[in-house]
PDB file of C-alpha atoms and ligand atoms in Angstrom:
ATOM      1  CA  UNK A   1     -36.992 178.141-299.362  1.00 58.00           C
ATOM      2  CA  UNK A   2     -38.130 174.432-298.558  1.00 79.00           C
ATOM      3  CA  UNK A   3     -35.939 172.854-295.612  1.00 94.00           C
ATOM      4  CA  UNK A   4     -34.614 170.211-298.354  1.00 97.00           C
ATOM      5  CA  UNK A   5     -33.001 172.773-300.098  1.00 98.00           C
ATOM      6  CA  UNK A   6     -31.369 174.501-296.585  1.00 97.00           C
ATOM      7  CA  UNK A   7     -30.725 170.593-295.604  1.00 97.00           C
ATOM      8  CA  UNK A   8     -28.628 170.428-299.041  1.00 98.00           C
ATOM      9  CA  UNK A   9     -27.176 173.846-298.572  1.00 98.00           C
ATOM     10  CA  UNK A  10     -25.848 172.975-294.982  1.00 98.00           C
ATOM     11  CA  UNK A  11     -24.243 169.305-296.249  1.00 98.00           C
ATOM     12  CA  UNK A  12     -22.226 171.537-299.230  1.00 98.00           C
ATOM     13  CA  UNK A  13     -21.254 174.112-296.954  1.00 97.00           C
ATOM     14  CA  UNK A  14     -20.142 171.837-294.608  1.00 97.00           C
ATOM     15  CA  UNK A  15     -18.372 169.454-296.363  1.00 98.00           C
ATOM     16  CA  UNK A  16     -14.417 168.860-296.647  1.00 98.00           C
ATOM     17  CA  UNK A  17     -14.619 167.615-300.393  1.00 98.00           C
ATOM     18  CA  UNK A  18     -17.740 167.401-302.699  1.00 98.00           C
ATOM     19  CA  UNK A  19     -18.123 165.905-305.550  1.00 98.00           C
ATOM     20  CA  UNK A  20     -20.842 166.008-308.455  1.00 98.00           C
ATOM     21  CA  UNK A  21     -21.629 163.385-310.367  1.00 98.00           C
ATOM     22  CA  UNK A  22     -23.537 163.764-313.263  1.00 98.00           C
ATOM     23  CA  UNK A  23     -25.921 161.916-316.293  1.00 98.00           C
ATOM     24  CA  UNK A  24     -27.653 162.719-319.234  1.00 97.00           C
ATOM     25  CA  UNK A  25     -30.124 164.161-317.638  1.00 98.00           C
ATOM     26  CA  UNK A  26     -28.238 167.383-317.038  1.00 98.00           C
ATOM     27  CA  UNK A  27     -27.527 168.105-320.509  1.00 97.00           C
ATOM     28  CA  UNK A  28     -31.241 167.642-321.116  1.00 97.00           C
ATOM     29  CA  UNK A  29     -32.210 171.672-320.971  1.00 97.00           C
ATOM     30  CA  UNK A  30     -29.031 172.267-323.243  1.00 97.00           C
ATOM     31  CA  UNK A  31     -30.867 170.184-325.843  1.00 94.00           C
ATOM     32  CA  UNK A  32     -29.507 166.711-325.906  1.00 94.00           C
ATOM     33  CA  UNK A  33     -32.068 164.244-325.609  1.00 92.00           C
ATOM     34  CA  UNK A  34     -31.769 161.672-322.404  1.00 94.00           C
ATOM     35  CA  UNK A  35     -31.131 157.304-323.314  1.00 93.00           C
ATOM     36  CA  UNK A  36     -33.946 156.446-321.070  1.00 93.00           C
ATOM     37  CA  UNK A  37     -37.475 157.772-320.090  1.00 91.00           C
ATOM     38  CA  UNK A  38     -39.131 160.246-322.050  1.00 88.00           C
ATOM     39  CA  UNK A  39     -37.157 160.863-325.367  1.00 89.00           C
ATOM     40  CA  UNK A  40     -34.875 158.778-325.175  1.00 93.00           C
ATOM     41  CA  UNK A  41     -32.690 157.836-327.533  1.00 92.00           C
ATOM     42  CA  UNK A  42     -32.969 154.110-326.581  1.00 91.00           C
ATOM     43  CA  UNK A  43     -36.217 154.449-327.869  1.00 93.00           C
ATOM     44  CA  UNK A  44     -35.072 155.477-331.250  1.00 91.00           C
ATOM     45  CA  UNK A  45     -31.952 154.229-331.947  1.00 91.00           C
ATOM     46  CA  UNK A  46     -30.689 150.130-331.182  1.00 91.00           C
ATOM     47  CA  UNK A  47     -27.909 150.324-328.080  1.00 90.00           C
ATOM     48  CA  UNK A  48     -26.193 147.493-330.117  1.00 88.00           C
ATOM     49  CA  UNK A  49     -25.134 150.237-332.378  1.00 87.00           C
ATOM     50  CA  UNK A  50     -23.300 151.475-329.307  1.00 90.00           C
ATOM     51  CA  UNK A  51     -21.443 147.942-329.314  1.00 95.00           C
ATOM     52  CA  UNK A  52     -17.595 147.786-330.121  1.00 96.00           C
ATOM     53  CA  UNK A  53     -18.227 144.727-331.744  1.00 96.00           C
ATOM     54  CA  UNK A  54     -20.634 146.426-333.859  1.00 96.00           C
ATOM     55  CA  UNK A  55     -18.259 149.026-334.388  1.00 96.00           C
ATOM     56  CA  UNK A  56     -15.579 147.009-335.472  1.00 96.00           C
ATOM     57  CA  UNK A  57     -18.006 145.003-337.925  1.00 96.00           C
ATOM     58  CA  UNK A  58     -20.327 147.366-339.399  1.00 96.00           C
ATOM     59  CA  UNK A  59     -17.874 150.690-338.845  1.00 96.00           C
ATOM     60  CA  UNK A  60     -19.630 152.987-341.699  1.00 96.00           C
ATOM     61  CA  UNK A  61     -23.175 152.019-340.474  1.00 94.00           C
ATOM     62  CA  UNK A  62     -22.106 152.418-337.348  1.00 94.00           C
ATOM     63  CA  UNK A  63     -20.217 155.983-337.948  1.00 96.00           C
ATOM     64  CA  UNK A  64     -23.829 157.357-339.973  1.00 95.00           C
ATOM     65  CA  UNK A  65     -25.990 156.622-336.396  1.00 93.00           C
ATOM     66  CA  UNK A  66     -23.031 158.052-333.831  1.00 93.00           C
ATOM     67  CA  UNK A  67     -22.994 161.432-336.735  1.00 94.00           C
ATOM     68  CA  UNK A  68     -26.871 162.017-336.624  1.00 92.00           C
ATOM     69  CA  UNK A  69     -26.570 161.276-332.725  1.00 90.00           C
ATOM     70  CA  UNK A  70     -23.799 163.362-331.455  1.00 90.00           C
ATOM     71  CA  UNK A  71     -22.005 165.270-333.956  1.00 91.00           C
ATOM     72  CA  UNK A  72     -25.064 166.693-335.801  1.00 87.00           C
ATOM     73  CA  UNK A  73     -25.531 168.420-332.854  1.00 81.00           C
ATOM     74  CA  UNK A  74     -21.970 168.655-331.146  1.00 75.00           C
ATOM     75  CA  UNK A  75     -20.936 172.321-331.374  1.00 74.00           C
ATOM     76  CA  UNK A  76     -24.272 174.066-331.476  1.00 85.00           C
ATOM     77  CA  UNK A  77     -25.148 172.786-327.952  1.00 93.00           C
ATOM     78  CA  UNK A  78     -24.121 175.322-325.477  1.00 96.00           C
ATOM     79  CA  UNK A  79     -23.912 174.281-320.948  1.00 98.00           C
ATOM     80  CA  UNK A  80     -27.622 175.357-319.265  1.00 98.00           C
ATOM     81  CA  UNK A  81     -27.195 177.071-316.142  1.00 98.00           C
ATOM     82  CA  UNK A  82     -26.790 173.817-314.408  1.00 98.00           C
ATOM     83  CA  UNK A  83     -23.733 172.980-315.826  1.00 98.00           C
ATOM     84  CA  UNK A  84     -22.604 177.033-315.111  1.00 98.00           C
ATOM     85  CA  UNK A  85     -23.820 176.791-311.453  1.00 98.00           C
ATOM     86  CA  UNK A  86     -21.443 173.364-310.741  1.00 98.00           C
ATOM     87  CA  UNK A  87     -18.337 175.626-312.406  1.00 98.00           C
ATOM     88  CA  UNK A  88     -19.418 178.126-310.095  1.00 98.00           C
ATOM     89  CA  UNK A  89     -19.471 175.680-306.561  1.00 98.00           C
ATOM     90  CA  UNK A  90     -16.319 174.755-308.037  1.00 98.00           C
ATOM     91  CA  UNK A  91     -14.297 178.322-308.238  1.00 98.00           C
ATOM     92  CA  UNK A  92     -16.188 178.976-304.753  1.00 97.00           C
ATOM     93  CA  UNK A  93     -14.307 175.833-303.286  1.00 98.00           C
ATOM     94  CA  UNK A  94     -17.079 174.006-302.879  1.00 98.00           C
ATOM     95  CA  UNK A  95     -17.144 171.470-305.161  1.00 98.00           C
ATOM     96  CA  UNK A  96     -14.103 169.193-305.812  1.00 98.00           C
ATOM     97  CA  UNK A  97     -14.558 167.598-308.744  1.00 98.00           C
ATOM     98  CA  UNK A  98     -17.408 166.401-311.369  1.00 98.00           C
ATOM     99  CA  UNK A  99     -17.400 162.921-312.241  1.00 98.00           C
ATOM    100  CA  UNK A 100     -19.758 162.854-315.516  1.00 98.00           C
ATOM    101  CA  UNK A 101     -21.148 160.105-317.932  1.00 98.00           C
ATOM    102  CA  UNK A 102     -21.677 162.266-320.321  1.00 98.00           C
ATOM    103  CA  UNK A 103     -19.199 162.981-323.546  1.00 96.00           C
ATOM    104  CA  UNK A 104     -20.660 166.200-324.323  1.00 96.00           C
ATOM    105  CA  UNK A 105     -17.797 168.103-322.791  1.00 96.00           C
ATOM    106  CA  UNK A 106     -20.511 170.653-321.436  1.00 97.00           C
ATOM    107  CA  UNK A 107     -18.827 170.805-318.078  1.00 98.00           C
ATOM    108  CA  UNK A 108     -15.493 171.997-319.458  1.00 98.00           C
ATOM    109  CA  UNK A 109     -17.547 174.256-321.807  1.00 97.00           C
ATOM    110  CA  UNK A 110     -19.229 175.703-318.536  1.00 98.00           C
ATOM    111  CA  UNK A 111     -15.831 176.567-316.932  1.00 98.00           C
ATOM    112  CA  UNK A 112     -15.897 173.658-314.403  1.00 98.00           C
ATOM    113  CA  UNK A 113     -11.699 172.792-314.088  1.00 98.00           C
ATOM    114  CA  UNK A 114     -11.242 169.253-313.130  1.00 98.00           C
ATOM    115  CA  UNK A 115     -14.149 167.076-314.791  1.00 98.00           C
ATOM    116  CA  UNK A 116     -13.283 163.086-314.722  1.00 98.00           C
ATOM    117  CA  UNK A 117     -15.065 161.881-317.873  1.00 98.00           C
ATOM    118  CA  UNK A 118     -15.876 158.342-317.206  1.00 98.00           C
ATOM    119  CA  UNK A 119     -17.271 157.269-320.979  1.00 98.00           C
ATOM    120  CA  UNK A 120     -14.551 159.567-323.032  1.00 97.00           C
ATOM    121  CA  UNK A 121     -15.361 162.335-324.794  1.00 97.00           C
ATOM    122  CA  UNK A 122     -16.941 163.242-328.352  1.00 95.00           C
ATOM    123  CA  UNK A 123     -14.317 166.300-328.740  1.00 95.00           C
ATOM    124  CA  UNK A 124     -11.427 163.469-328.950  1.00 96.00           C
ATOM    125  CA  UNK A 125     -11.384 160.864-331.911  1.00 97.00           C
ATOM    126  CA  UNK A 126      -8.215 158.046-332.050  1.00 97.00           C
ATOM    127  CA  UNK A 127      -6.862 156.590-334.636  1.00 97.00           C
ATOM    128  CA  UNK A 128      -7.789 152.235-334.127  1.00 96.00           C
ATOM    129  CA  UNK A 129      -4.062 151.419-335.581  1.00 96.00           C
ATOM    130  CA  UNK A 130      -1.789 153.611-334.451  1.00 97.00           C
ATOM    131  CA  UNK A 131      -3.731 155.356-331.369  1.00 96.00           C
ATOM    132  CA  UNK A 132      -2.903 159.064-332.999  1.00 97.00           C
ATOM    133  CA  UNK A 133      -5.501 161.300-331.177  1.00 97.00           C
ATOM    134  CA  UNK A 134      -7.135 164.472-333.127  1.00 97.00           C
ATOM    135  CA  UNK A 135      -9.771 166.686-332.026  1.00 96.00           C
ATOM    136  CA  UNK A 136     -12.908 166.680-333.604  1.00 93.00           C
ATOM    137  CA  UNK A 137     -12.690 169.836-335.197  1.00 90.00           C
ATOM    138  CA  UNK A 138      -9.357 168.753-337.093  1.00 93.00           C
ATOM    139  CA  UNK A 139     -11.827 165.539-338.708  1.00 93.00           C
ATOM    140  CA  UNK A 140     -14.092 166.091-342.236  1.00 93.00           C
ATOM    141  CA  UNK A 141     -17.190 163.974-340.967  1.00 94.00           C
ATOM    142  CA  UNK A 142     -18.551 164.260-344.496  1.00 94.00           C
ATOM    143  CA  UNK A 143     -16.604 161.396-345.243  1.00 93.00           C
ATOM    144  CA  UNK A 144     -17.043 158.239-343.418  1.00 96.00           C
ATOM    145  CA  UNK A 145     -15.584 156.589-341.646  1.00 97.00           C
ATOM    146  CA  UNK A 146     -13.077 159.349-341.061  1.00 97.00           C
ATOM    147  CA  UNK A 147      -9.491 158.715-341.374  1.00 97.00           C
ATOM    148  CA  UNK A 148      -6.451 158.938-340.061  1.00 97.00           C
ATOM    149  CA  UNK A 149      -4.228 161.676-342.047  1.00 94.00           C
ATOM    150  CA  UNK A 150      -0.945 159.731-340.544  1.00 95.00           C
ATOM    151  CA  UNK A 151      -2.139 156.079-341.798  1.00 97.00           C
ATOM    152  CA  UNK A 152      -5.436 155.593-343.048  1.00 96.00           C
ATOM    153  CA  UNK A 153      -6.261 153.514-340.058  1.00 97.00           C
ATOM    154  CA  UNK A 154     -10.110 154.370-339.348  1.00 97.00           C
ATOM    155  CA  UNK A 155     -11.183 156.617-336.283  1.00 98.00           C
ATOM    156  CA  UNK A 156     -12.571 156.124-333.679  1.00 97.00           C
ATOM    157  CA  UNK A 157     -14.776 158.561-331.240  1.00 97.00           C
ATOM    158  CA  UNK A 158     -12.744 158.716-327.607  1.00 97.00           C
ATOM    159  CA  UNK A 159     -15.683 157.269-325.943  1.00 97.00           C
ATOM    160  CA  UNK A 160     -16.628 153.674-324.451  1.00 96.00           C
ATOM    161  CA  UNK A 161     -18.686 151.643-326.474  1.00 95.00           C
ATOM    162  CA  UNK A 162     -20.747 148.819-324.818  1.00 93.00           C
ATOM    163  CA  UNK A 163     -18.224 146.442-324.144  1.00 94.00           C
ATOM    164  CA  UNK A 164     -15.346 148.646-323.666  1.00 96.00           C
ATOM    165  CA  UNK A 165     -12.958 149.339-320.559  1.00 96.00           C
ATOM    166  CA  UNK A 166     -13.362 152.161-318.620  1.00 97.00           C
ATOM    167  CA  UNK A 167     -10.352 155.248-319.580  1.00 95.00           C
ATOM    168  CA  UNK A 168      -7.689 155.822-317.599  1.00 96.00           C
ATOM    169  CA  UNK A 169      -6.811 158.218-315.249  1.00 97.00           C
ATOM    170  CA  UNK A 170     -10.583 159.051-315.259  1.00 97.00           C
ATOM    171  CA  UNK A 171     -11.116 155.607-313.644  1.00 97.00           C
ATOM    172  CA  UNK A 172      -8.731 155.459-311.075  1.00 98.00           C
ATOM    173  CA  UNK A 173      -9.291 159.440-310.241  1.00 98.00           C
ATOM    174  CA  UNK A 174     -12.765 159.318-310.114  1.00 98.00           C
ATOM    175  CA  UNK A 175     -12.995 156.564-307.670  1.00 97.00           C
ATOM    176  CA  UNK A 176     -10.135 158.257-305.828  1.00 97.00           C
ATOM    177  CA  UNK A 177     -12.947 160.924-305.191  1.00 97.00           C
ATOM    178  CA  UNK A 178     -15.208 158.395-304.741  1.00 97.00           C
ATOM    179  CA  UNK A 179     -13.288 157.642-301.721  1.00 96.00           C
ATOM    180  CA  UNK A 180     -12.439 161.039-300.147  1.00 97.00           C
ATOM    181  CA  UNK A 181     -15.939 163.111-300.964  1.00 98.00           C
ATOM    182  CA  UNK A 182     -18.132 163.264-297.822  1.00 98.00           C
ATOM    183  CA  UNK A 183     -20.531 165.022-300.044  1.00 98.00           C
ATOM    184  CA  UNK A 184     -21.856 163.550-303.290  1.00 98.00           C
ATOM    185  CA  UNK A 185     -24.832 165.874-305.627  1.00 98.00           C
ATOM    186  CA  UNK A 186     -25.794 163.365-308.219  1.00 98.00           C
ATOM    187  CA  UNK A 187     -27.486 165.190-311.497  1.00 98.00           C
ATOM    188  CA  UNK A 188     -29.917 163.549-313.965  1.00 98.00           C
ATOM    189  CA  UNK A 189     -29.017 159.523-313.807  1.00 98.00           C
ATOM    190  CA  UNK A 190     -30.669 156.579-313.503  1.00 96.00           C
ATOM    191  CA  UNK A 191     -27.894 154.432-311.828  1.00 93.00           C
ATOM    192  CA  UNK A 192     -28.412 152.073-314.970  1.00 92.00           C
ATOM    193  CA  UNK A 193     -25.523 151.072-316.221  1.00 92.00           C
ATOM    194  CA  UNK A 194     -22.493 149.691-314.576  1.00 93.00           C
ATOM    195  CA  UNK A 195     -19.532 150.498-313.524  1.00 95.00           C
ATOM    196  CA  UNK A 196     -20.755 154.121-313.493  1.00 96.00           C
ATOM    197  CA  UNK A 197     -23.250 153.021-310.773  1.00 96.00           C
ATOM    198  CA  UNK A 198     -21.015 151.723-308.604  1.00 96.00           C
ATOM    199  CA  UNK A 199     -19.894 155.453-308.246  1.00 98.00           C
ATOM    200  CA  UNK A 200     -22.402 156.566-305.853  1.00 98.00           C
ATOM    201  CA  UNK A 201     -23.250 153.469-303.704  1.00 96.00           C
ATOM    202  CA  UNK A 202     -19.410 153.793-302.659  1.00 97.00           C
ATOM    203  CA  UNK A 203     -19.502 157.263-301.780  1.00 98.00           C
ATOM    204  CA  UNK A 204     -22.504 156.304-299.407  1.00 98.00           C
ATOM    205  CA  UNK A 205     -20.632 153.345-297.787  1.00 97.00           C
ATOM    206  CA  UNK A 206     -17.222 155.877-297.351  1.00 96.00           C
ATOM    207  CA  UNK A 207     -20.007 157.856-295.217  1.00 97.00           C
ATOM    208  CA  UNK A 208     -20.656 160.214-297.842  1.00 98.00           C
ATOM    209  CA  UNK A 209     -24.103 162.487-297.849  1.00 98.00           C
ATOM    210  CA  UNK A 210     -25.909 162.303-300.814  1.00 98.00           C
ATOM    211  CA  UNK A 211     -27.674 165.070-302.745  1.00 98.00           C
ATOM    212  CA  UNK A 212     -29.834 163.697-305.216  1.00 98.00           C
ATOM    213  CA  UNK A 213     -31.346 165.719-308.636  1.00 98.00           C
ATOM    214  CA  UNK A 214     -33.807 164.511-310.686  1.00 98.00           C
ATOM    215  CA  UNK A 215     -37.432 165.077-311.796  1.00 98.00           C
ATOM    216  CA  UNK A 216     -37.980 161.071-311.784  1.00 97.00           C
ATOM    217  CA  UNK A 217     -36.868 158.601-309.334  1.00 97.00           C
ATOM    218  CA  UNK A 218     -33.878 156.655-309.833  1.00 97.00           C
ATOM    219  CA  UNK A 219     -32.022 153.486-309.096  1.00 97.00           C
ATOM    220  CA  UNK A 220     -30.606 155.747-306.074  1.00 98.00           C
ATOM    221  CA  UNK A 221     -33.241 157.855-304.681  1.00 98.00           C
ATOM    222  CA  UNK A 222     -34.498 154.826-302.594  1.00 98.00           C
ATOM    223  CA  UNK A 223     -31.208 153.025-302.016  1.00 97.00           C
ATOM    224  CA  UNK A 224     -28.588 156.224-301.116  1.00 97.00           C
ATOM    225  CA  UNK A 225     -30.104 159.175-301.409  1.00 98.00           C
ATOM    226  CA  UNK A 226     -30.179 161.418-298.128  1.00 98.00           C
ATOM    227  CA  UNK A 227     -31.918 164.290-300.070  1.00 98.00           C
ATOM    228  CA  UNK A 228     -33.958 164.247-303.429  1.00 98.00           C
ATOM    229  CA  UNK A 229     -34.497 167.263-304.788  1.00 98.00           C
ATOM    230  CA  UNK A 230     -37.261 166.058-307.274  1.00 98.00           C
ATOM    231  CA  UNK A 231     -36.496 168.824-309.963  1.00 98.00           C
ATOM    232  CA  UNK A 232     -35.165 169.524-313.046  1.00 98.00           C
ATOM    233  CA  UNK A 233     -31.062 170.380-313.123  1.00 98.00           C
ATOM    234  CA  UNK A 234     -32.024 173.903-313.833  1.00 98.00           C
ATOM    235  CA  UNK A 235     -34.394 174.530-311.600  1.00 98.00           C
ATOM    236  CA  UNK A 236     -32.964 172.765-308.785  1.00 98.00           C
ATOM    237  CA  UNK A 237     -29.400 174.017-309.089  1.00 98.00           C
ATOM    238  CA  UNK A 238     -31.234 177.338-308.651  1.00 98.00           C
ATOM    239  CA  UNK A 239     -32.594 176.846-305.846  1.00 98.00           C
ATOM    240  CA  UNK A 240     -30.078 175.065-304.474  1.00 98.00           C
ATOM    241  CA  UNK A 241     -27.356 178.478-305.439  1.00 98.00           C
ATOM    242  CA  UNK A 242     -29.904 180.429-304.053  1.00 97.00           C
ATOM    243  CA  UNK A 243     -29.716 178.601-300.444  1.00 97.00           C
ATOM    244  CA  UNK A 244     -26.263 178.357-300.560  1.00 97.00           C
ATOM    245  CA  UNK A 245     -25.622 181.821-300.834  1.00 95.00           C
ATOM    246  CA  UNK A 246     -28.636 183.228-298.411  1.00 91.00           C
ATOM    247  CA  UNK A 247     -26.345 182.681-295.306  1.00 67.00           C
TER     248      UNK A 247
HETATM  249  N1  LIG B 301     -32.920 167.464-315.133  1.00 73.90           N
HETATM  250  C1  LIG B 301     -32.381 166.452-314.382  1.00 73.90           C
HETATM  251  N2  LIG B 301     -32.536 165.146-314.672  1.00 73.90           N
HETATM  252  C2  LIG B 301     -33.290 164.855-315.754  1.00 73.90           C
HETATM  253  C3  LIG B 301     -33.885 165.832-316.580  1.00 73.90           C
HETATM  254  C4  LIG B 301     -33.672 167.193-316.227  1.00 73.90           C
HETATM  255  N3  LIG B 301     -34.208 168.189-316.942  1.00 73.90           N
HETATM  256  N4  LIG B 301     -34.567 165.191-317.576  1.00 73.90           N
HETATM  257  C5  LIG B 301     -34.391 163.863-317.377  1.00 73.90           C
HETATM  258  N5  LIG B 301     -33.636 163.654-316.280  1.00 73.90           N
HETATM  259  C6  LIG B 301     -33.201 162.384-315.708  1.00 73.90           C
HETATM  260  C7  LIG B 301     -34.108 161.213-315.983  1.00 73.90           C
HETATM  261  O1  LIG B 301     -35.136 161.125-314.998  1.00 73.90           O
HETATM  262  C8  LIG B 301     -33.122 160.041-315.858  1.00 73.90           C
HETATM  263  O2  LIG B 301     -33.013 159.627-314.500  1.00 73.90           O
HETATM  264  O3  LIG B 301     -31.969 162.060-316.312  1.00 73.90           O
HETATM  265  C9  LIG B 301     -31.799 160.655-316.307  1.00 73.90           C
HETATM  266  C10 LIG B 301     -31.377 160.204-317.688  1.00 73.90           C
HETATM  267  O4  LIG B 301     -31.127 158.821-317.602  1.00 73.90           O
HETATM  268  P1  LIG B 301     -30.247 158.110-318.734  1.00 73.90           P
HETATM  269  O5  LIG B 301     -30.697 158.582-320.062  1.00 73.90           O
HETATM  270  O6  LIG B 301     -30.235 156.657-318.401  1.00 73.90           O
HETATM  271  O7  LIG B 301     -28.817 158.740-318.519  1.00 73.90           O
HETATM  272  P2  LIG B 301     -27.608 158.185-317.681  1.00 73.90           P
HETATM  273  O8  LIG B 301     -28.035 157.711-316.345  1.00 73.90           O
HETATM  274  O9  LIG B 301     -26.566 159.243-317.743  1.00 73.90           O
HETATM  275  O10 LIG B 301     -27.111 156.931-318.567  1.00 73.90           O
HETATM  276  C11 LIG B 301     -25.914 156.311-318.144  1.00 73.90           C
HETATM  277  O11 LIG B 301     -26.023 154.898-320.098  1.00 73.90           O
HETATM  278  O12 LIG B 301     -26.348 154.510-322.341  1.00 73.90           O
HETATM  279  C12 LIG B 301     -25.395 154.737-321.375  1.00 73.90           C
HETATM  280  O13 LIG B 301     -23.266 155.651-321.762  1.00 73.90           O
HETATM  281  C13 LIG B 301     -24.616 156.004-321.645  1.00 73.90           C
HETATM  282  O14 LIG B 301     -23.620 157.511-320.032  1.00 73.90           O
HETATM  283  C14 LIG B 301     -24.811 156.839-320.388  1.00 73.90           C
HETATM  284  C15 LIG B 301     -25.201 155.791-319.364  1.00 73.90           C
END
């Protein structure tokens, strides 16, 4: 067992409240392909599709690209054991919360309890007029853009768009967090894209140790990381389980 990964193990063990914070880059060995670096969707598909304005302007173009994105593949892509392992920290009492960019709802899929979704979620859709929520196995995507059955307003997927405020509570709770955690594992982000990436440079001024996953270096592993472990989620969280539980 390297000394990084007992170094990692003794912060989590001896923590009063950690917190995981996670990216696309943990839903990567599930199947979902990353925005940035190798595969990444950025690379395929314009970001100003991801635009509210866009939304609100081009709605069915905009619906066809989110559909062959996200929902194509929503349902059929099941947690990897990374996602299963920070569930499992979790029911131990070792892990607080996980703060996540992602709208895949693998976390919750995983078994992990509280999960502060910071973008929204794909499993949620709201009606633009009168703010009816359904979930998104209620909605016929065949059609689109999909309606609302109370009145015909269009739908919208429950996540931010470029341009878009931050939800509420998972805002305010997950900077709450942000504030108490004295241990922060950050999984498969490149601290690109604000406010999300305010998230861990707070923890580290509040004094917080910071655990750091990824097989690339990010905005954060020079900046606030205390210890990289320069893996993939999988692998990682593995290891990392594995020196948790040797004492
Ligand atoms: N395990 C862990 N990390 C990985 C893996 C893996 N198997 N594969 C790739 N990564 C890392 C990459 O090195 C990169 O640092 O995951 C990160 C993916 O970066 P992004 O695609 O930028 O994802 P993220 O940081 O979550 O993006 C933030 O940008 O477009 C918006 O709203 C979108 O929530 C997203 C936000």
């Amino acid at each position: 067992m390297s000394d990084l990964y007992k170094k990692a193990a003794d912060i989590i063990r001896s923590a009063k409240r950690c917190v995981a914070f996670t990216g696309a880059g943990i839903s990567v060995e599930s199947g979902i392909p990353p925005f940035r670096g190798e595969n990444g969707l950025w690379d395929k598909y314009d970001p100003e599709t991801f635009d509210i304005r866009y939304f609100y302007t081009h709605t069915k173009e905009s619906w066809k690209v989110i559909r062959e994105i996200f929902y194509d593949l929503f349902g059929k892509i099941v947690p990897n054991s990374a996602h299963y392992s920070l569930a499992e920290l979790e029911s131990k009492g070792l892990l607080s919360s996980v703060i996540t960019q992602n709208v895949d709802n693998l976390h919750y899929d995983a078994g992990s309890k509280t999960v502060h979704e910071f973008h929204g979620s794909l499993k949620r859709l709201v009606c633009l007029d009168c703010k009816v929520g359904y979930g998104i196995f209620e909605i016929d995507l065949t059609q689109l853009p999909p309606q609302c059955n109370k009145c015909g307003g269009v739908l919208k997927p429950d996540v931010i768009f470029f341009g878009e405020a931050i939800p509420e509570p998972a805002r305010t709770d997950s900077f709450n967090e942000t504030r108490r955690a004295d241990c922060f594992i950050l999984i498969g982000t490149t601290g690109s894209v604000a406010p999300a990436n305010m998230i861990p440079s707070a923890a580290k001024a509040n004094g917080a140790k910071i655990i750091e996953i990824n097989p690339f270096v990010s905005e954060y592993t020079h900046t606030v990381t205390d210890v990289f472990l320069n893996e993939k989620a999988t692998i990682a969280m593995k290891k990392l389980m594995e020196a948790i539980n040797s004492k």
